[in-house]
XYZ file of C-alpha atoms in Angstrom:
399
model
C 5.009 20.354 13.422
C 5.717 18.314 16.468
C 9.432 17.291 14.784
C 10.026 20.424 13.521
C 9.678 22.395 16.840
C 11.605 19.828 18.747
C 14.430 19.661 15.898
C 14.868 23.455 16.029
C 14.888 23.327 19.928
C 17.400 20.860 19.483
C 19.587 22.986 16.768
C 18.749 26.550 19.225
C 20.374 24.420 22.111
C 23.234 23.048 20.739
C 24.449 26.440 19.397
C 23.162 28.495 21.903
C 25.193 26.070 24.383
C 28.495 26.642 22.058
C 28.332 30.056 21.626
C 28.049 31.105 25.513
C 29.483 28.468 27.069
C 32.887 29.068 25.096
C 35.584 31.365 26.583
C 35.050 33.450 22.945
C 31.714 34.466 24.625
C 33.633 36.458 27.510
C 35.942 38.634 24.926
C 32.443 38.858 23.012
C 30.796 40.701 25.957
C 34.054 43.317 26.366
C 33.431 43.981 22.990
C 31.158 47.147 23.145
C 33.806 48.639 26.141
C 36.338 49.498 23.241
C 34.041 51.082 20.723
C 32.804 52.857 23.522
C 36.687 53.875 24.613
C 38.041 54.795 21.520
C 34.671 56.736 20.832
C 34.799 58.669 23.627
C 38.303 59.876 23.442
C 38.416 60.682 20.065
C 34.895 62.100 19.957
C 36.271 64.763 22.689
C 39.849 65.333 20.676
C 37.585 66.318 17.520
C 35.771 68.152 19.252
C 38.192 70.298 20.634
C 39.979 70.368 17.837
C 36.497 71.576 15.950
C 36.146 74.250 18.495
C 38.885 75.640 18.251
C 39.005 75.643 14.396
C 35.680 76.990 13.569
C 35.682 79.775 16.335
C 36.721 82.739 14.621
C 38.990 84.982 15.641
C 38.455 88.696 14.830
C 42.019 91.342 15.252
C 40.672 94.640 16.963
C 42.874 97.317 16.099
C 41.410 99.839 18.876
C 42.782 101.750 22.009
C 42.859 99.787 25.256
C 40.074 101.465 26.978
C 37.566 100.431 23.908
C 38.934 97.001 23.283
C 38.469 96.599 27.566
C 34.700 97.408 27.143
C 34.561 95.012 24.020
C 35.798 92.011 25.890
C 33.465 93.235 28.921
C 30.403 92.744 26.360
C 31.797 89.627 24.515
C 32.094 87.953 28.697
C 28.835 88.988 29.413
C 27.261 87.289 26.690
C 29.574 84.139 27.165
C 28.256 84.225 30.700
C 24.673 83.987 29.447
C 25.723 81.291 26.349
C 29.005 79.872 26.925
C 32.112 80.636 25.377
C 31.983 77.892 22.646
C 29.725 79.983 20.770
C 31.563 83.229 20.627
C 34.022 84.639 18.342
C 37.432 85.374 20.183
C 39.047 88.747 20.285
C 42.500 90.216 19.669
C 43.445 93.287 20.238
C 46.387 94.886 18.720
C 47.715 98.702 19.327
C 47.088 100.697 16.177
C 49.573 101.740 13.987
C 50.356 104.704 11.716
C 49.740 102.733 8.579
C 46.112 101.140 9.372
C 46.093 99.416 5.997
C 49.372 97.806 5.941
C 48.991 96.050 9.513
C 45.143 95.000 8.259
C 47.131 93.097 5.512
C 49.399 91.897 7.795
C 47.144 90.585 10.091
C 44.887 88.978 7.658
C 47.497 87.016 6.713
C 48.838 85.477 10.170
C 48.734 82.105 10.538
C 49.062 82.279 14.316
C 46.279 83.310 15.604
C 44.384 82.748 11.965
C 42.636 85.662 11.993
C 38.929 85.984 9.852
C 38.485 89.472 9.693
C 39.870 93.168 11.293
C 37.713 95.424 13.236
C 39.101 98.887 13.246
C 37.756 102.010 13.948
C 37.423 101.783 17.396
C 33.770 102.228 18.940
C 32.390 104.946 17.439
C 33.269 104.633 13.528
C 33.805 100.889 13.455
C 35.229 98.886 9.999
C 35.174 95.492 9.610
C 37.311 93.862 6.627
C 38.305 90.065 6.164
C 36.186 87.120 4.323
C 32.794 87.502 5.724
C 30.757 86.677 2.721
C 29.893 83.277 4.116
C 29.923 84.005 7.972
C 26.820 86.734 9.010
C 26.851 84.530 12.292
C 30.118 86.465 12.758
C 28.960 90.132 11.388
C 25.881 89.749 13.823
C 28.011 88.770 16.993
C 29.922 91.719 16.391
C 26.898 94.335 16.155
C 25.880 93.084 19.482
C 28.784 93.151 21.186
C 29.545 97.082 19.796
C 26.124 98.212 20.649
C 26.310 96.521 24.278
C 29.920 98.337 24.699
C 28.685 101.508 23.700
C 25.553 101.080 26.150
C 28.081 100.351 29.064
C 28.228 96.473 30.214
C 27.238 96.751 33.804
C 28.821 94.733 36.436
C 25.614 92.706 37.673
C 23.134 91.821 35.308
C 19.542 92.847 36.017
C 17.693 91.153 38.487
C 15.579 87.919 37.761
C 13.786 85.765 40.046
C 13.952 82.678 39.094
C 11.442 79.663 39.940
C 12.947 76.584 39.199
C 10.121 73.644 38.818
C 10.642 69.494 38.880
C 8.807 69.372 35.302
C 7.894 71.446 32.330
C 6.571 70.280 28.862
C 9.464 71.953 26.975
C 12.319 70.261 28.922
C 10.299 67.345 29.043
C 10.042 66.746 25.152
C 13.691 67.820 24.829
C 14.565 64.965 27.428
C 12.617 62.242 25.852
C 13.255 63.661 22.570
C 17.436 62.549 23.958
C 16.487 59.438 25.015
C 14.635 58.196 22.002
C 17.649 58.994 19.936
C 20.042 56.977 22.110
C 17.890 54.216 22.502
C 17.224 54.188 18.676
C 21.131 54.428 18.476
C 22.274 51.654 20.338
C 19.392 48.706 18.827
C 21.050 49.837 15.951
C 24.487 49.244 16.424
C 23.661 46.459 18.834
C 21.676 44.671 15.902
C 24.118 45.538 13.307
C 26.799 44.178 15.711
C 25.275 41.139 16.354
C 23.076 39.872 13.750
C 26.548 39.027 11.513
C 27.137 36.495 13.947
C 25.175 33.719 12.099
C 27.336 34.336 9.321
C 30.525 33.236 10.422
C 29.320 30.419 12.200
C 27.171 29.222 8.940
C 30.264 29.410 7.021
C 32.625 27.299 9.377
C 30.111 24.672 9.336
C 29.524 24.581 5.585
C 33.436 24.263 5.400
C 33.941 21.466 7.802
C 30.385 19.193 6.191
C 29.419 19.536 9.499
C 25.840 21.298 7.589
C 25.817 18.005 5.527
C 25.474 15.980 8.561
C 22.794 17.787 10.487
C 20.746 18.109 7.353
C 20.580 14.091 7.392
C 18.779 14.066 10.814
C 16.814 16.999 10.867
C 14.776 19.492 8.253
C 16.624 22.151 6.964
C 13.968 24.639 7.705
C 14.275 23.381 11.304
C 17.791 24.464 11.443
C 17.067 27.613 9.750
C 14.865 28.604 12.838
C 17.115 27.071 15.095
C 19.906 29.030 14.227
C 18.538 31.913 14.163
C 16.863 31.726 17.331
C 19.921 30.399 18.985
C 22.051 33.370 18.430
C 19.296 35.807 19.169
C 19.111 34.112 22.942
C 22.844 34.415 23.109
C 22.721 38.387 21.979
C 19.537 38.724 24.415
C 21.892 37.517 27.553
C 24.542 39.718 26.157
C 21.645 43.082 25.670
C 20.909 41.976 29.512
C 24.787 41.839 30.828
C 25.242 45.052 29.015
C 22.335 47.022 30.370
C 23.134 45.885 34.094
C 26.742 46.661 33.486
C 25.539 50.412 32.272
C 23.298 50.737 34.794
C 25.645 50.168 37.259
C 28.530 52.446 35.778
C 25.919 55.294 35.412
C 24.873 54.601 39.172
C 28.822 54.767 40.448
C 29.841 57.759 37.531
C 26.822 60.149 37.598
C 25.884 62.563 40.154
C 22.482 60.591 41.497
C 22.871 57.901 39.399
C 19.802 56.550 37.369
C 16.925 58.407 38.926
C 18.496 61.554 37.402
C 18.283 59.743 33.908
C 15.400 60.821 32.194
C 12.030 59.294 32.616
C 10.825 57.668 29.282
C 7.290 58.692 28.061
C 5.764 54.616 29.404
C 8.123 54.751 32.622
C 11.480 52.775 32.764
C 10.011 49.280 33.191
C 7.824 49.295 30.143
C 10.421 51.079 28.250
C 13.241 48.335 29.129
C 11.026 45.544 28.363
C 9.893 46.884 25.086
C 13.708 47.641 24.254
C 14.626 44.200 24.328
C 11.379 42.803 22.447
C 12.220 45.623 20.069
C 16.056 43.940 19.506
C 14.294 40.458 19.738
C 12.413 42.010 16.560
C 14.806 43.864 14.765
C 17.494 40.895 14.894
C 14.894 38.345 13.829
C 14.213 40.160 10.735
C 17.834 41.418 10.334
C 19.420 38.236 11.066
C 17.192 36.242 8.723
C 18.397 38.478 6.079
C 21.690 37.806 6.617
C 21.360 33.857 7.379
C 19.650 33.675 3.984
C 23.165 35.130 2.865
C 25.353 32.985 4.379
C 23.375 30.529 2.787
C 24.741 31.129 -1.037
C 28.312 32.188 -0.051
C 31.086 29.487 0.171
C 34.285 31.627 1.611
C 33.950 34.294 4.237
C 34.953 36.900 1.262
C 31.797 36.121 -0.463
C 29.726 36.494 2.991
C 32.009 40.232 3.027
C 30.904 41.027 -0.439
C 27.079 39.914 -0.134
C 26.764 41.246 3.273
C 27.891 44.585 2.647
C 24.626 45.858 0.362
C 22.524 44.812 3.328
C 24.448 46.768 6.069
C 24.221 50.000 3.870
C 20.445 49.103 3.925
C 20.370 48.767 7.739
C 22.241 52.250 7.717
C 19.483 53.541 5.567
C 16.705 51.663 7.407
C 18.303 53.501 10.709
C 18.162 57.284 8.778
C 14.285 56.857 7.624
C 13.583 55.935 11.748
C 15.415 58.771 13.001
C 13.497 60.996 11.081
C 10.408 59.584 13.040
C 12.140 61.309 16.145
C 10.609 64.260 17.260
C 7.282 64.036 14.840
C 6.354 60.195 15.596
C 2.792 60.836 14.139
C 3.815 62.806 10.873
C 3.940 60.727 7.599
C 7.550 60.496 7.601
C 6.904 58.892 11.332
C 3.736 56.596 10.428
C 5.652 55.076 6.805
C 8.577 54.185 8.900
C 6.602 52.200 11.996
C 4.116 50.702 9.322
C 7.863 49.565 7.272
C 8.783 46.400 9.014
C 11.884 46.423 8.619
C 12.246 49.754 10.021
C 9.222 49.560 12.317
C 11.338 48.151 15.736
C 13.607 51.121 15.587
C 10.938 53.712 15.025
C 8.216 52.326 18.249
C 11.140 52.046 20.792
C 11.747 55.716 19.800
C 7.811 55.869 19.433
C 8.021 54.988 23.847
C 10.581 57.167 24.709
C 8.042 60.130 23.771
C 4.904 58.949 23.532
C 2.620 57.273 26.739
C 0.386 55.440 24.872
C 0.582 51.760 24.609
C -1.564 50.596 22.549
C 0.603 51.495 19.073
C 3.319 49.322 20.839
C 0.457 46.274 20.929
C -0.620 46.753 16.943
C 3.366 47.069 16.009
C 4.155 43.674 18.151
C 1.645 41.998 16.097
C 2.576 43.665 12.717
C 5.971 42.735 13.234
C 5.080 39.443 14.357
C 3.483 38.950 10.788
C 6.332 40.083 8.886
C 8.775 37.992 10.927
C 6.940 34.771 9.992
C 6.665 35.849 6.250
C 10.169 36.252 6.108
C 11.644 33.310 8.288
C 9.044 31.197 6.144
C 10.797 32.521 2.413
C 14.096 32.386 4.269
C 13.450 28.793 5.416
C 12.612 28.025 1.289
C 15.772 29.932 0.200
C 18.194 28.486 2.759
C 16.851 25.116 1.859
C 17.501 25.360 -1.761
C 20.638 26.889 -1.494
C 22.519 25.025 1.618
C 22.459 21.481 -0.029
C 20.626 22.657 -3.391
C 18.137 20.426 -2.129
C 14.273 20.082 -2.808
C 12.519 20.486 -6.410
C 13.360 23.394 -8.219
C 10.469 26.382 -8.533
C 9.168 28.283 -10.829
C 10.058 32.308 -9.408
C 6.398 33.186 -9.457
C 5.498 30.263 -7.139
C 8.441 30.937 -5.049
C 6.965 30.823 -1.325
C 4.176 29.019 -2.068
C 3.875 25.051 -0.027
């Protein structure tokens, strides 16, 4: 055990010391600025260009004074829900033949109109394709029985009591940070457990492998490996939550003590976030070291890899349902799932104070983790140098 420990220390340090000490490693830590850039900017084009698109626009044919009180109803309740949610109005004079400039109008292209409201206040008609829009057909009874009520110029008055805390804003805050948080160890673990990969395959290619196996265990270098890049993606996690909290501090209006406040409190929730991504990549990256192991070319490590990545994706979908509901079924099968389980409890802290789930799923995890680097040890062994006797598949993980 003594040999083994001290050969994997050995392996951990030697790639641990290549990976960061190489000027790679500085490109390696811009990397999340671009997704981040491109994200952003084309997250805010689509949705503009979604807004804009799936607002519909209604024609009122109506005289000026009734289309006026229209558009003072359709502000008011813009005021109250904002204007992304509303339909938009156009009015248009009417004309001596009512059905002819309906026809027209439903087929402009500029505005693209969804329907005609005619009729003015008091016999309104509404015709265009509405069969699969009563969001639409509803806004519009509102705003015509608000215009024929009068839209007053002040609204009625409310006093208003603002409080620090309530329970409703409170679970809709945590509720956000739990889905980020669950967000990012996901794309940071997807991200950065297919490092092993690349560097598995340049040293099978160069016989460097063939050397190392000579002087050490092959298990040991398994568990170096492994642990070697997960150091190098912890220091990364680390740079990359400084460097966030310090562009929140500068960007936001208060910086971090407006952020939030996670169900355990910011400390317990920051350290559990990075044992959580300790977890998740030691199972995740296991899985995909045993793959490097039996490809040869980095297309075979693209072909293999990509069944596992869809199962990370689906892994990621079965923990987000845990969001909201951590103690439903849905919630307890996908902490009690191991592979799952790290994504799930760090959402599990962002809404939920109690600590002692976090202590059983550490240990759970820690189980699963050994099973697994244990079968992945036997696999990569077999398959590296095809060394070590040949097993029967039933006794497959057995000494």
């Amino acid at each position: 055990m003594r040999r083994f420990i001290r050969s994997a220390f050995v392996i951990a340090r030697r790639d641990f010391s290549a990976t960061v000490l190489s000027k790679a490693f500085i490109f390696f830590l811009l990397a999340p600025l671009f997704p981040l850039l491109f994200g952003s900017v084309f997250s805010s084009i689509s949705a503009r260009v979604a807004s804009e698109n799936q607002r519909p626009v209604i024609a009122v044919i109506a005289l000026q004074a009734d289309f006026a009180d229209l558009m003072a109803a359709r502000d008011q309740l813009a005021h109250a829900i904002g204007d992304e949610q509303l339909l938009k109005l156009v009015g248009f004079p009417p004309e001596r033949d009512l059905a002819a400039q309906q026809k027209r109008l439903l087929a402009s292209r500029s505005p693209p109109v969804r329907a005609v409201l005619s009729g003015g206040l008091d016999r309104p008609r509404l015709v265009g394709a509405l069969a699969n829009d009563p969001e639409t057909v509803g806004q519009l009874r509102l705003l015509i029985s608000n215009a024929r009520a009068g839209t007053p110029d002040k609204g009625p008055d409310l006093a208003v009591n603002d409080v620090a805390v309530s329970s409703g804003a409170l679970a809709r805050d945590r509720t956000s940070t739990a889905q980020i948080a669950q967000t990012i160890l996901f794309i940071l673990t997807l991200m950065l457990s297919t490092m092993v990969l690349s560097q598995l395959i340049e040293e099978k290619s160069n016989k460097v492998i063939e050397i190392i196996a000579a002087a050490i265990p092959i298990d040991a270098m398994f568990v170096g490996k492994l642990f070697a890049m997960l150091s190098a993606s912890v220091l990364a996690l680390l740079v990359w939550m400084g460097a966030g909290a310090l562009l929140i501090q500068l960007v936001k209006h208060g910086g971090i003590a407006t952020l939030p406040v996670p169900a355990v409190g910011w400390p317990v929730f920051l350290a559990l976030a990075v044992l959580y991504f300790g977890m998740n990549y030691l199972l995740f990256g296991a899985a995909f070291l045993m793959i490097g192991a039996q490809a040869s070319t980095a297309r075979e490590v693209q072909t293999m890899s990509l069944p596992a990545t869809f199962a990370q994706v689906l892994l990621f979908g079965l923990a987000a349902k845990s969001i909201g509901n951590p103690n439903s079924l849905t919630g307890i099968a996908a902490a009690v799932f191991p592979l799952s389980s790290p994504m799930t409890m760090l959402a599990r802290a962002a809404q939920d104070p109690d600590l002692w789930p976090h202590v059983a799923g550490i240990i759970w995890q820690t189980i699963w983790i050994a099973i697994i680097l244990r079968l992945g040890a036997q696999l990569f062994r077999k398959t590296v140098l095809k060394s070590g006797p040949r097993l029967p598949w039933w006794r497959f993980g057995r000494a």
